[in-house]
Structures are given as structure tokens and as C-alpha cells.
Tab-separated table of C-alpha atoms in Angstrom:
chain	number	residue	atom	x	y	z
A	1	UNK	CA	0.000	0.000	0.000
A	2	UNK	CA	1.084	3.530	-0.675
A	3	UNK	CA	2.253	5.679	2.312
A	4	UNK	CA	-0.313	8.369	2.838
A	5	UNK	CA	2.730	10.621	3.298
A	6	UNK	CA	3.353	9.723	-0.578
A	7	UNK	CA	3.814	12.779	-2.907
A	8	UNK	CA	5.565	13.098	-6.544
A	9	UNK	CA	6.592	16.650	-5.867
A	10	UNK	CA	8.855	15.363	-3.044
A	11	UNK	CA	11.296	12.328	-4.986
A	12	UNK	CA	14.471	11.266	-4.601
A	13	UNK	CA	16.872	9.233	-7.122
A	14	UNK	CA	18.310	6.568	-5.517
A	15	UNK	CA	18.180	2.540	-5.826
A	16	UNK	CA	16.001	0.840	-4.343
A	17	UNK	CA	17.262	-1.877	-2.334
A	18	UNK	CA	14.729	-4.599	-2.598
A	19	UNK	CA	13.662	-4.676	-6.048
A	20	UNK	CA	16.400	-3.314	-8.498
A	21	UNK	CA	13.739	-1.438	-10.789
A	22	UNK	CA	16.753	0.722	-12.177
A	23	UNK	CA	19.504	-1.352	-12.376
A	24	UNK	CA	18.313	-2.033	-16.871
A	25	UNK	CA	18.164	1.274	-17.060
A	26	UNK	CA	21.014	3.799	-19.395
A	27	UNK	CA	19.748	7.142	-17.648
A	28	UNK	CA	19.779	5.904	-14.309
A	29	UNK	CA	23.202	4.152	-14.327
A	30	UNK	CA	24.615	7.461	-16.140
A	31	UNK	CA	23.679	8.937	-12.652
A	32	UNK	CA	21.209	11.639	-14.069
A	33	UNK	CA	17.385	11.868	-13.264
A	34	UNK	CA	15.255	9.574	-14.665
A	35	UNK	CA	10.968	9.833	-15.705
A	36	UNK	CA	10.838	6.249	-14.541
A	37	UNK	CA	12.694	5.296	-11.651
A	38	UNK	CA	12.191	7.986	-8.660
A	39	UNK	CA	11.518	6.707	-4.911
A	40	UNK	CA	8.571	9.078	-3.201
A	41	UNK	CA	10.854	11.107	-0.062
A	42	UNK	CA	8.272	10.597	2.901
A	43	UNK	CA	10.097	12.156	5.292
A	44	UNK	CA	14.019	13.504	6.326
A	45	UNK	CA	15.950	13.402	10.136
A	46	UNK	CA	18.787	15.531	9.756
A	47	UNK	CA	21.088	13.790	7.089
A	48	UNK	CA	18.947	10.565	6.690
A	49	UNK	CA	15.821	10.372	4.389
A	50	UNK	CA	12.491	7.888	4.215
A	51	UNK	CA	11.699	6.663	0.290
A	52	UNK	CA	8.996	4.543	-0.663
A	53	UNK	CA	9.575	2.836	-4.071
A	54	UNK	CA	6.699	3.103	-5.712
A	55	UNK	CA	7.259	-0.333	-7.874
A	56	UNK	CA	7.273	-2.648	-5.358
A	57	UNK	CA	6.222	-0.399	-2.323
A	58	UNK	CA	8.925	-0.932	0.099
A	59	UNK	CA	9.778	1.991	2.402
A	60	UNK	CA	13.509	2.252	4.145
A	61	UNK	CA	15.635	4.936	5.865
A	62	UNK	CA	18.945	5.799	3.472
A	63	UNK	CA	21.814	7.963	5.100
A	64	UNK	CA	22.820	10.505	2.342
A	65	UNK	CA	26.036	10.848	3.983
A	66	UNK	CA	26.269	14.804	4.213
A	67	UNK	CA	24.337	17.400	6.504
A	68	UNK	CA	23.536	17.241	10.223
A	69	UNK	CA	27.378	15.666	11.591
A	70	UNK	CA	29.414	16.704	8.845
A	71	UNK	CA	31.175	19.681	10.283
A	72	UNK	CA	34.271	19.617	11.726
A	73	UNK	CA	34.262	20.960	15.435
A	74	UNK	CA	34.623	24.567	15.354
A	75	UNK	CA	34.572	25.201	11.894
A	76	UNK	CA	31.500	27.709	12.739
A	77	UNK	CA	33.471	29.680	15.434
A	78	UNK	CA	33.679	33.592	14.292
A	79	UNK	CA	34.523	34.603	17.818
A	80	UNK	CA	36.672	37.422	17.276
A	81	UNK	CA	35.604	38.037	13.920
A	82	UNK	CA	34.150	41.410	14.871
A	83	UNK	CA	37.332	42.371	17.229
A	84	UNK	CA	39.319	43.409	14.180
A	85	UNK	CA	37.101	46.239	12.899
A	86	UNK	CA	37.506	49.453	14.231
């Protein structure tokens, strides 16, 4: 059944790991966008994101590896940025 959360404004491009609906396909292994093969994005948690594949329905969590975590500690620190201005 389709999650009620389910909406084709919000997709994602990524494999599906159950049923392998993309893996025949020239656009989708070229790593561009394709009509056909686009998981529904039901929800995010800082850098992790629920699909639903809408072949063969199953929903799962992916990690897209960037976002929430990423930064190095500190790396937002302008403490003293304003101290050299006059």
C-alpha cells in the first residue's frame, strides 16, 4: 500500500534496495534523473531520508552521507571576527 505521506513533488533518485527497478536502465546508471525510476521522499531526520519505491512499495531509511554531523568541530566559530574592525 502507498504511504499516505506519498507525494511526486517530493522524490528522490536513488536505488532501491529490494527490487532493483533501475539497475536495466542507461539514464539511471549514467547517474542523471530519470521519468521512470524515482523513490517518493516521505520524510528527512537531519542527514537521513524515508523513500517509498513506488514499484514494489517498500519503504527504508537511506543515510545521504552529508548534513547534520558533517562539520568539523569549530569550523563555525567567528569569535573574534568582529574584534578586528575598528
Amino acid at each position: 500500500m502507498r504511504d499516505a505521506a506519498a507525494d511526486i513533488a517530493r522524490r528522490a533518485w536513488l536505488d532501491c534496495p529490494r527490487c532493483a527497478g533501475a539497475a536495466d536502465c542507461a539514464t539511471c546508471r549514467a547517474g542523471r534523473t530519470c521519468d521512470t525510476h524515482w523513490r517518493y521522499m516521505l520524510g528527512s531526520a537531519g542527514r537521513n531520508i524515508f523513500l517509498q519505491c513506488p514499484e514494489c512499495l517498500h519503504r527504508w531509511w537511506h543515510d545521504t552521507g552529508f548534513g547534520v554531523g558533517d562539520r568539523p568541530p569549530g569550523i563555525g566559530d567567528v569569535s573574534g571576527f568582529w574584534t578586528d574592525v575598528a
